[in-house]
Coordinates of C-alpha atoms in Angstrom, one line a residue:
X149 CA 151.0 -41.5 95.9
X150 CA 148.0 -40.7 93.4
X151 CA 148.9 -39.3 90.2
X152 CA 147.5 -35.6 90.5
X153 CA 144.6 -34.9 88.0
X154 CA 145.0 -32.3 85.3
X155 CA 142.8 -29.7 85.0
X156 CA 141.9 -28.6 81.6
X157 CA 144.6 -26.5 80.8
X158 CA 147.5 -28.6 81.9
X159 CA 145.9 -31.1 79.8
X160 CA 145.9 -28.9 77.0
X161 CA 149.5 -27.7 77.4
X162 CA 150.6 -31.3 77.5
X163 CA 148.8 -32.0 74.1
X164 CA 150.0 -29.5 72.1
X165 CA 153.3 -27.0 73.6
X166 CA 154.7 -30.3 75.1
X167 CA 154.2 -32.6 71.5
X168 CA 156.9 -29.9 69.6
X169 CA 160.3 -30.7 69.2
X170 CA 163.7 -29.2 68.3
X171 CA 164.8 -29.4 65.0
X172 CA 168.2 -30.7 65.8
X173 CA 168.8 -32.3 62.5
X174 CA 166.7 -30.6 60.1
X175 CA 166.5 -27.1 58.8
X176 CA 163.6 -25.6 60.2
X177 CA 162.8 -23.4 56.6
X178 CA 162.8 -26.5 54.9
X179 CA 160.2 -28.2 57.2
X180 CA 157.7 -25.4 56.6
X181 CA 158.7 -24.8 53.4
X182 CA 155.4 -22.5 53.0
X183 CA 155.4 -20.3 56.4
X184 CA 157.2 -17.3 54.8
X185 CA 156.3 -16.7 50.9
X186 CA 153.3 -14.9 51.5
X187 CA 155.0 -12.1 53.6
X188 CA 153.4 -13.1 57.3
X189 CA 155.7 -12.6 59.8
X190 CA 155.5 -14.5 62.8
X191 CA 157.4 -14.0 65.8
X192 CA 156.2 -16.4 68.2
X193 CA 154.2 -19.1 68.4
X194 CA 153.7 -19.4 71.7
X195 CA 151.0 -16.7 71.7
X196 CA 148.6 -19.0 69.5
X197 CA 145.7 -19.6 72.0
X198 CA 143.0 -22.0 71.4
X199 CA 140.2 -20.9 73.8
X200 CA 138.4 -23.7 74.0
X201 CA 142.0 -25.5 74.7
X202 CA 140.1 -28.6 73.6
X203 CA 141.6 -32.1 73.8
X204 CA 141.3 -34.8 71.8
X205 CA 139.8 -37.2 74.2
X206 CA 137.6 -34.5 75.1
X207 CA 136.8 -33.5 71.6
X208 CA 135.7 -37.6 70.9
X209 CA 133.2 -37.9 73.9
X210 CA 131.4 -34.3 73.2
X211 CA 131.2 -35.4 69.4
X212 CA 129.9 -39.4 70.2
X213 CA 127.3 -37.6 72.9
X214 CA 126.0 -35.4 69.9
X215 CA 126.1 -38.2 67.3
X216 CA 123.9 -40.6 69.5
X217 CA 121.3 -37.9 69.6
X218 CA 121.6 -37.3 66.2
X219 CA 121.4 -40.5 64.6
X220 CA 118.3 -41.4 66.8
X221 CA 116.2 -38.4 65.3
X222 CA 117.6 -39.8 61.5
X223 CA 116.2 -42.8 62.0
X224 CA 113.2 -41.6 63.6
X225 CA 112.0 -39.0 60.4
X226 CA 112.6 -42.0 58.0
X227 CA 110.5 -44.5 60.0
X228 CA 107.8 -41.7 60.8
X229 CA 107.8 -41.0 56.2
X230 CA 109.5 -37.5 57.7
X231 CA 109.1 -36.4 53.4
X232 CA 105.7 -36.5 53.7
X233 CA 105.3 -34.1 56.5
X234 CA 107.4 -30.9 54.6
X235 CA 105.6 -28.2 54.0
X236 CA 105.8 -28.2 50.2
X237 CA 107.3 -30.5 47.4
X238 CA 109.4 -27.5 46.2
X239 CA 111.3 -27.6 50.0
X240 CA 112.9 -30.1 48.6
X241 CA 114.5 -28.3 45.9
X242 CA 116.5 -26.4 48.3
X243 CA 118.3 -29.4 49.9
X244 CA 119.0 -30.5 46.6
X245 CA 121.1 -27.7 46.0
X246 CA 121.9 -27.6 49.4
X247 CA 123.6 -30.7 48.9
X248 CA 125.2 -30.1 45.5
X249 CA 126.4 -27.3 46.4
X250 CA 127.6 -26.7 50.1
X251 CA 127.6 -30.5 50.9
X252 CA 131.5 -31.0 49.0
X253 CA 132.4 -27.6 50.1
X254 CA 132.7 -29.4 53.8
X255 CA 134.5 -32.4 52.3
X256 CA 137.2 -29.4 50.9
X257 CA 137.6 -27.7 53.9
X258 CA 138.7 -31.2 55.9
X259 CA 141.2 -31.3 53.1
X260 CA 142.0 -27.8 53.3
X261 CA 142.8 -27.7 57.0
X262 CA 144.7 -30.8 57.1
X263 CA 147.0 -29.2 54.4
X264 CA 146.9 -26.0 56.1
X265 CA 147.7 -27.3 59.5
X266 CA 150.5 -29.6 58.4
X267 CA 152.5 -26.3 57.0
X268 CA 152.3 -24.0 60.7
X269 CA 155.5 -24.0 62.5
X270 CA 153.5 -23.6 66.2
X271 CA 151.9 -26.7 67.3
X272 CA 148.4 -24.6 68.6
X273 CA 148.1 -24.1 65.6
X274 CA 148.1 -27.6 63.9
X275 CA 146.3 -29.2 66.4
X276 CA 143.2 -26.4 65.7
X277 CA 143.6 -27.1 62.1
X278 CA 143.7 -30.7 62.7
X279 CA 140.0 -30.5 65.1
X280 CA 138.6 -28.2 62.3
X281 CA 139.6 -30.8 59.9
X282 CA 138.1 -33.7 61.9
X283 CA 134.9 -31.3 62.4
X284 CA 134.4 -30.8 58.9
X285 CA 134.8 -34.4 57.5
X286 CA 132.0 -34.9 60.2
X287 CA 130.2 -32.5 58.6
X288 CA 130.1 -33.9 55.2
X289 CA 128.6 -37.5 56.8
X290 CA 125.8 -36.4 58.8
X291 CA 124.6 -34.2 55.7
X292 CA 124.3 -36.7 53.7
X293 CA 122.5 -38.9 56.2
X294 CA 120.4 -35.9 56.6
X295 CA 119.3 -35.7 53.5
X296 CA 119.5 -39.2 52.2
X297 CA 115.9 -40.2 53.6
X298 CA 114.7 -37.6 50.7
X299 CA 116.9 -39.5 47.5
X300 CA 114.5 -42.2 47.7
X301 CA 111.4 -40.0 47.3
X302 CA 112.2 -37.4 44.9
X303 CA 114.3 -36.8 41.7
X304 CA 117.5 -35.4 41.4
X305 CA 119.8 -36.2 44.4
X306 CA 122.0 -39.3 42.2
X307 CA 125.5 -38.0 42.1
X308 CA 125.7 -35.1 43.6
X309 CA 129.5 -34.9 44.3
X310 CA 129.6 -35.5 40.3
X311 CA 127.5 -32.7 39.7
X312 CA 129.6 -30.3 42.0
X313 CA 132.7 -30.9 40.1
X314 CA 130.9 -30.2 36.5
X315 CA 127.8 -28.2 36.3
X316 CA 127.9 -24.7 35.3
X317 CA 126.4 -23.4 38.6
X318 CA 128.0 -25.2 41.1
X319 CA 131.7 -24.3 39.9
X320 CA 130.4 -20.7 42.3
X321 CA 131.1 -22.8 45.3
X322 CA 133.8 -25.0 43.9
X323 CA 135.8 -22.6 42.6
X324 CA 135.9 -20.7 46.0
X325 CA 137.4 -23.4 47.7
X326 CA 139.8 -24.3 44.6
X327 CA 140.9 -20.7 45.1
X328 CA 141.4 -20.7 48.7
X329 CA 143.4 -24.2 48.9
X330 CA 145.5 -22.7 46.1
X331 CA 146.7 -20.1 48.3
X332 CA 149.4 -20.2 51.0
X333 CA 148.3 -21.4 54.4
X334 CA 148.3 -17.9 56.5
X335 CA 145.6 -16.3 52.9
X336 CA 143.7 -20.2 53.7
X337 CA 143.2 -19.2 57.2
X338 CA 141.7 -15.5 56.3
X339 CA 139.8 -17.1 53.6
X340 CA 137.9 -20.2 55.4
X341 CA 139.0 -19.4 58.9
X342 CA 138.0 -16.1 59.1
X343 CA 136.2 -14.5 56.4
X344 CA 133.6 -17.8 55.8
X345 CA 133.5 -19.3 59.0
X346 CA 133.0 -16.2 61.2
X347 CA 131.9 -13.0 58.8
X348 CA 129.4 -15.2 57.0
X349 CA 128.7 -18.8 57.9
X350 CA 126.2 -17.5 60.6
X351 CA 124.0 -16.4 57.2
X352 CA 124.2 -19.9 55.6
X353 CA 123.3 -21.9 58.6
X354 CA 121.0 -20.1 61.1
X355 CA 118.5 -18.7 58.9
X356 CA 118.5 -21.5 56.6
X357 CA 118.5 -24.0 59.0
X358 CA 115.6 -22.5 60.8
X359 CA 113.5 -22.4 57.4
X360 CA 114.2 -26.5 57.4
X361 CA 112.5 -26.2 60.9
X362 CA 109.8 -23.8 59.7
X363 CA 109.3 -26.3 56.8
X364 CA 109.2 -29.7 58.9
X365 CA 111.9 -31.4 57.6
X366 CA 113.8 -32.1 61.4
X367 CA 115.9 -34.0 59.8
X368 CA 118.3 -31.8 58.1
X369 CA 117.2 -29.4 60.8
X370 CA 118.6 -31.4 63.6
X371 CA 122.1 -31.8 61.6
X372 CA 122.3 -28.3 61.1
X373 CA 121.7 -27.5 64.9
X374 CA 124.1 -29.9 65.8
X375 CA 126.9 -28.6 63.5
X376 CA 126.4 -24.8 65.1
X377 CA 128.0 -26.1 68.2
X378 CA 131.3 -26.9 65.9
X379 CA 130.9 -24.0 63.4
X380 CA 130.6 -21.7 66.6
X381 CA 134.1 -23.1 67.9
X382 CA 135.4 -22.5 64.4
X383 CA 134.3 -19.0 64.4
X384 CA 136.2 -18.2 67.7
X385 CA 138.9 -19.7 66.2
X386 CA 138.7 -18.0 62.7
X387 CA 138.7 -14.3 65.2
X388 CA 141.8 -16.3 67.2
X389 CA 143.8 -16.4 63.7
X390 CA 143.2 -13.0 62.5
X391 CA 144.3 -11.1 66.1
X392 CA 147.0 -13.7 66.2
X393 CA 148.4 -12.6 62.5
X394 CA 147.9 -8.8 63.8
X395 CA 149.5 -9.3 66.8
X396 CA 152.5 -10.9 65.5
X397 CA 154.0 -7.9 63.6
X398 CA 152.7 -4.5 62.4
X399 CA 153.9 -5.5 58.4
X400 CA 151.2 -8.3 58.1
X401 CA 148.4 -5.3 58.8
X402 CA 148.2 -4.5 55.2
X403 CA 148.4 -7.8 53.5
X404 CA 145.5 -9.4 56.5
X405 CA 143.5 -6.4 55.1
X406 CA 144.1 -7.2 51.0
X407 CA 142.8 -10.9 52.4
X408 CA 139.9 -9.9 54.0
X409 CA 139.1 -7.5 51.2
X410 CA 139.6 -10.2 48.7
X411 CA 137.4 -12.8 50.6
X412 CA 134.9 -10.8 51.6
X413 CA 134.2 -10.1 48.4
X414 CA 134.3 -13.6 47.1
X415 CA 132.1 -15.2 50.4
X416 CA 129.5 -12.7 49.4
X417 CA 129.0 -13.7 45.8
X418 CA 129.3 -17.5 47.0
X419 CA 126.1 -16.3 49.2
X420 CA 124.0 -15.1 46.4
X421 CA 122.4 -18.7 45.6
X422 CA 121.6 -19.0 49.7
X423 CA 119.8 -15.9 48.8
X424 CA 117.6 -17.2 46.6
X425 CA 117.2 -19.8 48.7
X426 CA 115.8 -17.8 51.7
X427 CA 113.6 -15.9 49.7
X428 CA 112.1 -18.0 47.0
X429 CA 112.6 -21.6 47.7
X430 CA 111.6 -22.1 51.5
X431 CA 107.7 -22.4 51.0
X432 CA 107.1 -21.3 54.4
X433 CA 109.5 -18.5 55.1
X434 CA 111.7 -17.3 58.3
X435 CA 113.2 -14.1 57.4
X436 CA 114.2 -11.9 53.7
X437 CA 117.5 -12.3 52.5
X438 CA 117.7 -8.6 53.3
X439 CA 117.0 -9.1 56.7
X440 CA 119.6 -12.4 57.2
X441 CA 121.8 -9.4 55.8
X442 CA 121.4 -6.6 58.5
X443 CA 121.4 -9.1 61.8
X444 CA 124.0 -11.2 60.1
X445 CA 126.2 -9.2 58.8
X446 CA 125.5 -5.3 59.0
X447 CA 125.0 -5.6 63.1
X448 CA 127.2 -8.5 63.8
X449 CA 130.0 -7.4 61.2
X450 CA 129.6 -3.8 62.3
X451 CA 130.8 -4.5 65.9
X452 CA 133.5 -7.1 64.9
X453 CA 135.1 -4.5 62.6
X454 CA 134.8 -1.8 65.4
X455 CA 136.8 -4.1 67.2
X456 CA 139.2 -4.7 64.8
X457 CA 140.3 -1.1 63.7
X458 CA 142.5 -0.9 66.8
X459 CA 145.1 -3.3 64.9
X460 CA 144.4 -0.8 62.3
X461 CA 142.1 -2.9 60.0
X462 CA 139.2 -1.4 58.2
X463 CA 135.6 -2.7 56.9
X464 CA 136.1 -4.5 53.9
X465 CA 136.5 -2.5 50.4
X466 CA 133.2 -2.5 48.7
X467 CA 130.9 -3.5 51.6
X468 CA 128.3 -0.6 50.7
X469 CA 128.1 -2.1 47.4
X470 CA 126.7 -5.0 49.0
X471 CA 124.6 -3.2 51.4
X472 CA 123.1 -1.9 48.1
X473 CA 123.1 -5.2 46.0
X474 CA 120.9 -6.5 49.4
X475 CA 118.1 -5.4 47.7
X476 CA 118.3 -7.0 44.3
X477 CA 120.5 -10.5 44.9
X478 CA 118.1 -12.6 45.6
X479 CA 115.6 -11.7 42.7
X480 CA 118.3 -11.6 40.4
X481 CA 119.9 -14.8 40.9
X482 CA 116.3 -16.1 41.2
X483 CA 115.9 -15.1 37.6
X484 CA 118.7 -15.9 36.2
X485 CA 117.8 -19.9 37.4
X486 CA 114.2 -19.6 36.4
X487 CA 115.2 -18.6 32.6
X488 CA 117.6 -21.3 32.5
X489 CA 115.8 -24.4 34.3
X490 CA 116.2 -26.7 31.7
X491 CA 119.9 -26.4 32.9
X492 CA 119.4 -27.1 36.4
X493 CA 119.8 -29.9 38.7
X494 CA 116.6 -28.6 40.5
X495 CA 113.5 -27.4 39.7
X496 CA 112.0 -23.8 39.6
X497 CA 108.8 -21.9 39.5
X498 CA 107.1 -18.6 39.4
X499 CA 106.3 -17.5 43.3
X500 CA 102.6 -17.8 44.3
X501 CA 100.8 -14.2 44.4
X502 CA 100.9 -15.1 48.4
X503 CA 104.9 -15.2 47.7
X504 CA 105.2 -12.4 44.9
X505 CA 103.1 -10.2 47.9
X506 CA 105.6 -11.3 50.5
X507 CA 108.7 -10.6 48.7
X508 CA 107.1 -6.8 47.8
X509 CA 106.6 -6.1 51.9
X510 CA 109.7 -7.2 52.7
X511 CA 111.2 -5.5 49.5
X512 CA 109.2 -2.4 49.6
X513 CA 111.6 0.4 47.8
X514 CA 112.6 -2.4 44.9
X515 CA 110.6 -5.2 44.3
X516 CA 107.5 -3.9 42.7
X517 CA 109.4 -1.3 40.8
X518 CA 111.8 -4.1 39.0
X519 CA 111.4 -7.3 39.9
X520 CA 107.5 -8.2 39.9
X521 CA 106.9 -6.6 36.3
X522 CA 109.4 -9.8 35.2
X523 CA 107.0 -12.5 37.1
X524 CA 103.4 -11.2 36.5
X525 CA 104.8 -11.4 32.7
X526 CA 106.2 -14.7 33.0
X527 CA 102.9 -16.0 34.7
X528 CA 101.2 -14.4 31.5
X529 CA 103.1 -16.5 29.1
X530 CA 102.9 -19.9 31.5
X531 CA 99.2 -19.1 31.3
X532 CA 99.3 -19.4 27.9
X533 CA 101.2 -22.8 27.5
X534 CA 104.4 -20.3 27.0
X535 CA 106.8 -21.2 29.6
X536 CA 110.2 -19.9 28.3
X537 CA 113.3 -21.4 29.1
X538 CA 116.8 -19.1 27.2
X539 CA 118.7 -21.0 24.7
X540 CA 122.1 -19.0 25.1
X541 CA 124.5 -19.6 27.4
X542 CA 125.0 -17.2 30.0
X543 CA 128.6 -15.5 30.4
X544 CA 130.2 -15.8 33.6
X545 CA 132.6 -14.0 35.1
X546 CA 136.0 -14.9 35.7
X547 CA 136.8 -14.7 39.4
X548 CA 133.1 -15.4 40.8
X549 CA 132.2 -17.9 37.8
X550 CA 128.0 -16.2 38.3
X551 CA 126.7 -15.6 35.2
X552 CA 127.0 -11.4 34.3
X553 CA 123.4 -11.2 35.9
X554 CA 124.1 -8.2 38.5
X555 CA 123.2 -4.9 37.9
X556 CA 124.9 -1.5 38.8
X557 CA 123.3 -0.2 42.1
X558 CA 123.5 3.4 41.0
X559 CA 121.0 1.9 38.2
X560 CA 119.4 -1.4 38.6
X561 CA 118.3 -2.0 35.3
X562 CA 121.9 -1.7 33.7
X563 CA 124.5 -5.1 33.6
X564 CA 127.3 -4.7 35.0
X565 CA 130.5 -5.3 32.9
X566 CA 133.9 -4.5 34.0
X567 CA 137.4 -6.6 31.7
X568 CA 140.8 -6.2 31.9
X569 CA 143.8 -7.4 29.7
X570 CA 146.6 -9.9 30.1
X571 CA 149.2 -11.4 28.0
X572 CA 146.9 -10.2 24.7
X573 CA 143.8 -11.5 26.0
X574 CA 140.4 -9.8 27.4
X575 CA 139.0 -11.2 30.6
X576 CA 135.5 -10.4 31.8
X577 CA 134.1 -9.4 35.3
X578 CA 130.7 -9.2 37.3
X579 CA 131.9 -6.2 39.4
X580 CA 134.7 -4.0 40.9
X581 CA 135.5 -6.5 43.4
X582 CA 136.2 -9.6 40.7
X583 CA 137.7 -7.2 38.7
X584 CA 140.1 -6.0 41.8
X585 CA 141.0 -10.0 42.9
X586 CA 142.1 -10.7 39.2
X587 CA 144.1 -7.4 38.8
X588 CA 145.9 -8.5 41.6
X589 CA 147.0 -11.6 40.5
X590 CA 146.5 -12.3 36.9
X591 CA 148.6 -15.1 36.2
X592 CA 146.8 -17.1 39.0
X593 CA 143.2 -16.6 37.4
X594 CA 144.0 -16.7 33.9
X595 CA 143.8 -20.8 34.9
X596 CA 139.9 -20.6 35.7
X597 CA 138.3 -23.4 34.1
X598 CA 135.0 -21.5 33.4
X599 CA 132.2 -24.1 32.7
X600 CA 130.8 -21.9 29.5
X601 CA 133.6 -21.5 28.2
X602 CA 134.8 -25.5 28.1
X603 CA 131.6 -26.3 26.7
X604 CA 132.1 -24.1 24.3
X605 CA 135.4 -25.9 23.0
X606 CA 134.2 -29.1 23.1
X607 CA 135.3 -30.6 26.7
X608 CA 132.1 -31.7 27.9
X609 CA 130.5 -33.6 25.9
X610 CA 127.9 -32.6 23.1
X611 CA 127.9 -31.7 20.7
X612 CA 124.3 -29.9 22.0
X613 CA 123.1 -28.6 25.4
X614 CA 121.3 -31.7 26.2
X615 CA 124.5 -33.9 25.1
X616 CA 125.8 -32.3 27.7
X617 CA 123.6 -32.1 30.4
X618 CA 123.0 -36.0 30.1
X619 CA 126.1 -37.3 29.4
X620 CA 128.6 -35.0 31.3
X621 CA 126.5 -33.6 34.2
X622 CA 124.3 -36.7 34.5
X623 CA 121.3 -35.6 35.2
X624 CA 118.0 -37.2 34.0
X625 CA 116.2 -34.9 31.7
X626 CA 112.6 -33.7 32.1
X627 CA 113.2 -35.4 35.9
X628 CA 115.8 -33.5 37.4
X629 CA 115.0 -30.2 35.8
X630 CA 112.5 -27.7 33.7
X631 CA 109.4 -26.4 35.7
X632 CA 108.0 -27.7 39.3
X633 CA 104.5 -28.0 37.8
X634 CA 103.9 -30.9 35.8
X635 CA 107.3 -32.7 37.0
X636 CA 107.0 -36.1 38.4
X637 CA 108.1 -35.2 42.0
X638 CA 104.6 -32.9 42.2
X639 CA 102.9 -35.5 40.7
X640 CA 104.4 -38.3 43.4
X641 CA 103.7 -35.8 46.0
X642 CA 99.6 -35.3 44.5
X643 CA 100.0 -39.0 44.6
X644 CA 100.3 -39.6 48.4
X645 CA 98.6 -36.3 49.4
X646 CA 95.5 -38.0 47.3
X647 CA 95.6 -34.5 45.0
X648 CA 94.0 -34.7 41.8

């Protein structure tokens, strides 16, 4: 008699319920030695669902179909010179960064959720954490292929995962992740799971990913379309863990919401440099950081938190700050790089008056008031051979690690500063929300290896800023950095476009 064929949910059972076993000679406490010291209660296990009950032999032939296609269109942009059919040299600069900083970020979430996975008692769960883990070491490969046609055009794209563990900028994204995989498993799964993956990874890869289209590099586009199909099973996944957790017992309400609170908060300073990114470094643009905001976020958010107040979870704390700070993020962050390019892995520029008129449609109530004053001066002193770059080092703030460059939204043109005290000493803060996270747990942040401050004593090289930027960061200087114009990836690009 013929074996009878599984459907897909027998299949699934089989692979994961079926795979656990009775701890007959080991204490169960000791073999998830991390389940319980955050306060989560779990009752059962068994109510972990998976809906896309995905198998592993399943999982393999969807993921070699998409790889085929993928790798064809790689090797058909670098046969076809895809870098010389981008919209503008300075697209480039945003896959630089792109890669420096986002690129490692996938590389520490495969860690994260194979560490995470490894410490659930309910076998659902670590065979989700185990795909997501696959998924994102996947990730980290075909971004790199991407965007490894462009390293051997343009300047800037040597050492990357270097760069992300030591320059000042890219300890934003770094020290997110550090955070989150120093946390217990259940505060990992709010933080990546839920809060990234499906609050705001929809405003990192759909808008941006349609500017690479908009910009005619189908390379990296292509990679980023065929990641949505993974990051959109991670999302339902990420809204799986957090009704799961609610479910489980009425006690884990409050410390889900201090979670999503805290990494709401977080995830949206992390997103400030993809705002610049939307609205200054795509040369032909999709859509305003602002507007990313409301579809993304404002709409999308909205109804997932309508949903959510039934288990008695609110919108997270200070989310009409950062309505407010929609308006002002991108231009401020902007800034903040432009006056410190000689610091950059990248380069920058001032917007073109077709740009600068752009930004002050789609930024009608703030732009011209605050923001375009700053860059009709700065195109005043460029004019006059005056290009300014600042000498100091910027402060950053403790939890976030971005430089003290946001302003109150009551009054835009005033810093904000918030510190608090520990053990004797002062710590400083971008906002209410950093402030809150450290507050919380001081003894954890205390640790924060701040970039400023470690050059500052001496661990990085020196003893002046350009010590430092060549020998610790290792980048190539006047190459790799300063100003857009004059820099010898616009003069390779007036090269082959036969520019004077």
């Amino acid at each position: 008699m013929a074996a009878k064929k599984l459907n897909i949910k027998d299949k699934y059972r089989l692979l994961t319920r079926d795979l656990d076993w009775e701890y007959s000679y080991q204490d169960r406490q000791a073999a998830f030695p991390y389940e319980e010291f955050e306060g989560i209660k779990i009752t059962d296990w068994s109510k972990w669902e998976d809906p896309f009950r995905l198998t592993m032999d399943a999982y393999w032939k969807y993921q070699a179909e998409k790889e085929k296609k993928l790798y064809a269109i790689f090797d058909a942009f670098a046969q076809n010179n895809g870098h010389l059919n981008v919209s503008d040299p300075r697209y480039v600069n945003a896959i630089k960064l792109f890669l420096s900083a986002v690129t490692p970020l996938e590389y520490q979430a495969y860690q994260g959720f194979a560490h995470t996975g490894r410490q659930f008692g309910g076998v659902g769960a670590r065979i989700a954490c185990q795909m997501q883990s696959i998924d994102e070491l996947r990730h980290v490969q075909t971004q790199i292929h991407a965007m490894s046609h462009f390293n051997k055009f343009f300047d800037g794209f040597q050492d990357f995962s270097h760069m992300h563990d030591r320059v000042w900028y890219l300890s934003v994204p770094k020290s997110f992740f550090n955070d989150a995989r120093a946390a217990g498993p259940f505060e990992f799964m709010i933080a990546i799971g839920f809060s990234f993956e499906y609050v705001l990874t929809n405003l990192l890869f759909v808008p941006f990913m349609s500017g690479a289209a908009h910009n005619g590099d189908m390379a990296t586009v292509t990679f980023g379309f065929s990641a949505q199909s993974d990051e959109a099973r991670h999302m339902t996944l990420g809204l799986e863990i957090i009704k799961f957790l609610l479910e489980q017992h009425e006690d884990n309400v409050p410390i889900v919401q201090k979670w999503i609170d805290k990494w709401f908060w977080r995830g949206a300073r992390l997103l400030s440099v993809v705002s610049m990114m939307m609205d200054y470094m795509l040369p032909n643009k999709v859509m305003s950081w602002k507007e990313a905001w409301e579809v993304y976020f404002e709409e999308a958010g909205g109804a997932l938190f309508k949903d959510l107040a039934r288990y008695g979870i609110r919108m997270p704390k200070y989310a009409d700050v950062i309505e407010k700070e929609k308006e002002h993020l991108s231009h401020q962050t902007w800034w903040t790089f432009y006056t410190h390019g000689q610091a950059t892995g990248f380069h920058t520029w001032i917007p073109s008056d077709e740009e600068l008129d752009w930004l002050s449609e789609k930024y009608p109530e703030t732009f011209d008031k605050y923001y375009r004053p700053r860059w009709e001066l700065a195109k005043e002193m460029e004019a006059k051979g005056e290009r300014f770059y600042t000498k100091a080092l910027p402060q950053l703030c403790t939890i976030c690690q971005v430089p003290m460059l946001f302003t109150d939204m009551d009054n835009p043109t005033q810093t904000v500063y918030r510190s608090s005290q520990y053990e004797g000493e002062r710590y400083h803060f971008c906002s209410d929300g950093c402030k809150d996270i450290f507050d919380d747990e001081p003894e954890k942040y205390v640790q924060s290896w701040l970039p400023v401050h470690q050059i500052f004593q001496g661990n990085c090289g020196g003893p002046d800023l350009t010590g430092v930027l060549g020998e610790f960061y290792k980048m190539n200087l006047g190459a790799d950095n300063l100003d857009m114009k004059g820099s010898p990836d616009e003069q390779r690009w007036n090269q082959w476009k036969g520019k004077a």
